[in-house]
PDB file of C-alpha atoms in Angstrom:
ATOM      1  CA  MET P   1       0.000   0.000   0.000  1.00  0.00           C
ATOM      2  CA  LEU P   2       1.156   3.523  -0.863  1.00  0.00           C
ATOM      3  CA  HIS P   3      -0.192   6.184   1.520  1.00  0.00           C
ATOM      4  CA  LEU P   4       0.418   9.683   0.167  1.00  0.00           C
ATOM      5  CA  ASP P   5       0.312  12.713   2.435  1.00  0.00           C
ATOM      6  CA  GLY P   6       2.746  14.780   0.344  1.00  0.00           C
ATOM      7  CA  GLU P   7       2.771  15.692  -3.332  1.00  0.00           C
ATOM      8  CA  ILE P   8       3.680  13.568  -6.369  1.00  0.00           C
ATOM      9  CA  THR P   9       3.618  14.673 -10.004  1.00  0.00           C
ATOM     10  CA  GLY P  10       4.218  12.070 -12.716  1.00  0.00           C
ATOM     11  CA  VAL P  11       3.301   8.526 -13.696  1.00  0.00           C
ATOM     12  CA  VAL P  12       2.447   5.968 -10.991  1.00  0.00           C
ATOM     13  CA  HIS P  13       1.781   2.256 -11.621  1.00  0.00           C
ATOM     14  CA  SER P  14       0.881  -0.002  -8.713  1.00  0.00           C
ATOM     15  CA  SER P  15      -0.633  -3.462  -8.365  1.00  0.00           C
ATOM     16  CA  ASN P  16      -1.650  -2.542  -4.809  1.00  0.00           C
ATOM     17  CA  VAL P  17      -3.756   0.095  -3.061  1.00  0.00           C
ATOM     18  CA  ILE P  18      -2.952   3.800  -3.308  1.00  0.00           C
ATOM     19  CA  VAL P  19      -4.414   6.042  -0.588  1.00  0.00           C
ATOM     20  CA  ILE P  20      -4.271   9.801  -1.088  1.00  0.00           C
ATOM     21  CA  GLY P  21      -4.539  11.236   2.418  1.00  0.00           C
ATOM     22  CA  LYS P  22      -6.187  14.524   3.424  1.00  0.00           C
ATOM     23  CA  SER P  23      -3.034  16.529   2.733  1.00  0.00           C
ATOM     24  CA  GLY P  24      -2.005  14.409  -0.262  1.00  0.00           C
ATOM     25  CA  VAL P  25      -1.795  15.707  -3.841  1.00  0.00           C
ATOM     26  CA  LEU P  26      -1.258  13.442  -6.849  1.00  0.00           C
ATOM     27  CA  LYS P  27      -1.056  14.877 -10.372  1.00  0.00           C
ATOM     28  CA  GLY P  28      -0.420  12.847 -13.507  1.00  0.00           C
ATOM     29  CA  GLN P  29      -1.267   9.403 -14.837  1.00  0.00           C
ATOM     30  CA  VAL P  30      -2.095   6.555 -12.463  1.00  0.00           C
ATOM     31  CA  LYS P  31      -2.800   2.861 -12.979  1.00  0.00           C
ATOM     32  CA  ALA P  32      -3.582   0.806  -9.885  1.00  0.00           C
ATOM     33  CA  ASN P  33      -5.674  -1.981  -8.452  1.00  0.00           C
ATOM     34  CA  LYS P  34      -7.485   0.294  -5.975  1.00  0.00           C
ATOM     35  CA  ILE P  35      -7.332   4.002  -5.199  1.00  0.00           C
ATOM     36  CA  VAL P  36      -8.860   5.784  -2.204  1.00  0.00           C
ATOM     37  CA  ILE P  37      -8.935   9.588  -2.432  1.00  0.00           C
ATOM     38  CA  ASN P  38      -9.331  11.787   0.630  1.00  0.00           C
ATOM     39  CA  GLY P  39      -7.050  14.509  -0.761  1.00  0.00           C
ATOM     40  CA  PHE P  40      -6.602  15.816  -4.311  1.00  0.00           C
ATOM     41  CA  PHE P  41      -6.024  14.043  -7.634  1.00  0.00           C
ATOM     42  CA  GLU P  42      -5.666  15.646 -11.049  1.00  0.00           C
ATOM     43  CA  GLY P  43      -4.991  13.775 -14.285  1.00  0.00           C
ATOM     44  CA  GLU P  44      -5.873  10.449 -15.858  1.00  0.00           C
ATOM     45  CA  MET P  45      -6.581   7.285 -13.942  1.00  0.00           C
ATOM     46  CA  SER P  46      -7.074   3.628 -14.830  1.00  0.00           C
ATOM     47  CA  VAL P  47      -8.187   1.582 -11.836  1.00  0.00           C
ATOM     48  CA  ASP P  48     -10.186  -1.481 -10.856  1.00  0.00           C
ATOM     49  CA  SER P  49     -11.770   0.122  -7.768  1.00  0.00           C
ATOM     50  CA  LEU P  50     -12.003   3.840  -6.934  1.00  0.00           C
ATOM     51  CA  GLU P  51     -13.334   5.390  -3.723  1.00  0.00           C
ATOM     52  CA  ILE P  52     -13.654   9.153  -3.382  1.00  0.00           C
ATOM     53  CA  LEU P  53     -14.160   9.939   0.295  1.00  0.00           C
ATOM     54  CA  SER P  54     -16.010  12.987   1.653  1.00  0.00           C
ATOM     55  CA  GLY P  55     -12.798  15.058   1.672  1.00  0.00           C
ATOM     56  CA  GLY P  56     -11.614  13.866  -1.742  1.00  0.00           C
ATOM     57  CA  ILE P  57     -11.434  15.809  -5.002  1.00  0.00           C
ATOM     58  CA  LEU P  58     -10.767  14.227  -8.397  1.00  0.00           C
ATOM     59  CA  ASN P  59     -10.293  16.420 -11.476  1.00  0.00           C
ATOM     60  CA  GLY P  60      -9.667  14.375 -14.594  1.00  0.00           C
ATOM     61  CA  ASN P  61     -10.583  11.367 -16.655  1.00  0.00           C
ATOM     62  CA  ILE P  62     -10.999   7.839 -15.341  1.00  0.00           C
ATOM     63  CA  VAL P  63     -11.447   4.303 -16.615  1.00  0.00           C
ATOM     64  CA  VAL P  64     -12.815   2.218 -13.747  1.00  0.00           C
ATOM     65  CA  LYS P  65     -14.564  -1.049 -12.912  1.00  0.00           C
ATOM     66  CA  GLN P  66     -16.059  -0.008  -9.549  1.00  0.00           C
ATOM     67  CA  LEU P  67     -16.723   3.586  -8.485  1.00  0.00           C
ATOM     68  CA  SER P  68     -17.852   4.892  -5.095  1.00  0.00           C
ATOM     69  CA  ILE P  69     -18.252   8.565  -4.157  1.00  0.00           C
ATOM     70  CA  GLU P  70     -19.133   9.484  -0.575  1.00  0.00           C
ATOM     71  CA  ASN P  71     -21.442  12.390   0.171  1.00  0.00           C
ATOM     72  CA  GLY P  72     -19.189  15.466  -0.040  1.00  0.00           C
ATOM     73  CA  GLY P  73     -16.660  13.885  -2.405  1.00  0.00           C
ATOM     74  CA  LYS P  74     -16.099  15.759  -5.669  1.00  0.00           C
ATOM     75  CA  PHE P  75     -15.514  14.385  -9.185  1.00  0.00           C
ATOM     76  CA  ASN P  76     -15.007  16.741 -12.141  1.00  0.00           C
ATOM     77  CA  GLY P  77     -14.210  15.079 -15.460  1.00  0.00           C
ATOM     78  CA  SER P  78     -15.198  12.103 -17.548  1.00  0.00           C
ATOM     79  CA  SER P  79     -15.544   8.464 -16.639  1.00  0.00           C
ATOM     80  CA  LYS P  80     -15.794   5.178 -18.451  1.00  0.00           C
ATOM     81  CA  ILE P  81     -17.209   2.341 -16.374  1.00  0.00           C
ATOM     82  CA  ILE P  82     -16.111  -1.001 -17.777  1.00  0.00           C
ATOM     83  CA  GLU P  83     -17.192  -4.569 -17.140  1.00  0.00           C
ATOM     84  CA  LYS P  84     -15.261  -6.701 -14.675  1.00  0.00           C
ATOM     85  CA  ASP P  85     -13.696  -8.818 -17.441  1.00  0.00           C
ATOM     86  CA  GLU P  86     -12.449  -5.837 -19.502  1.00  0.00           C
ATOM     87  CA  GLU P  87      -8.897  -4.556 -19.160  1.00  0.00           C
ATOM     88  CA  THR P  88      -8.535  -1.092 -17.617  1.00  0.00           C
ATOM     89  CA  THR P  89      -6.343   1.010 -19.881  1.00  0.00           C
ATOM     90  CA  MET P  90      -5.863   4.730 -20.228  1.00  0.00           C
ATOM     91  CA  VAL P  91      -5.844   4.264 -24.010  1.00  0.00           C
ATOM     92  CA  ASN P  92      -9.645   4.146 -23.920  1.00  0.00           C
ATOM     93  CA  VAL P  93      -9.864   7.608 -22.348  1.00  0.00           C
ATOM     94  CA  ILE P  94      -7.276   9.093 -24.717  1.00  0.00           C
ATOM     95  CA  GLU P  95      -9.069   7.646 -27.776  1.00  0.00           C
ATOM     96  CA  GLU P  96     -12.393   9.068 -26.626  1.00  0.00           C
ATOM     97  CA  LYS P  97     -10.901  12.517 -26.068  1.00  0.00           C
ATOM     98  CA  SER P  98      -9.365  12.460 -29.577  1.00  0.00           C
ATOM     99  CA  GLN P  99     -12.656  11.458 -31.182  1.00  0.00           C
ATOM    100  CA  ASN P 100     -14.544  14.194 -29.341  1.00  0.00           C
ATOM    101  CA  ALA P 101     -12.026  16.813 -30.485  1.00  0.00           C
ATOM    102  CA  SER P 102     -12.647  15.994 -34.169  1.00  0.00           C
TER     103      SER P 102
END
């Protein structure tokens, strides 16, 4: 498990759980098994399970299998909910953005 209470900008790949704590800030591209947000995330995300807690803010685009947003949690962006047997890839989000721009 990665518990973030500082700030990271870049690309993060994890086969485990990533927790963005209240004071945590993560900006960039993320691929993980599970992400719990109680701080701030901005960018693109590909994840099996995403939880946005009441103190969490997500600005960006996500590809996700399971999504949970607590009362008070904020999500600004686009999402693609996929079936459990589909592969989560950020390519899907990028392709959709390109098609919408045309």
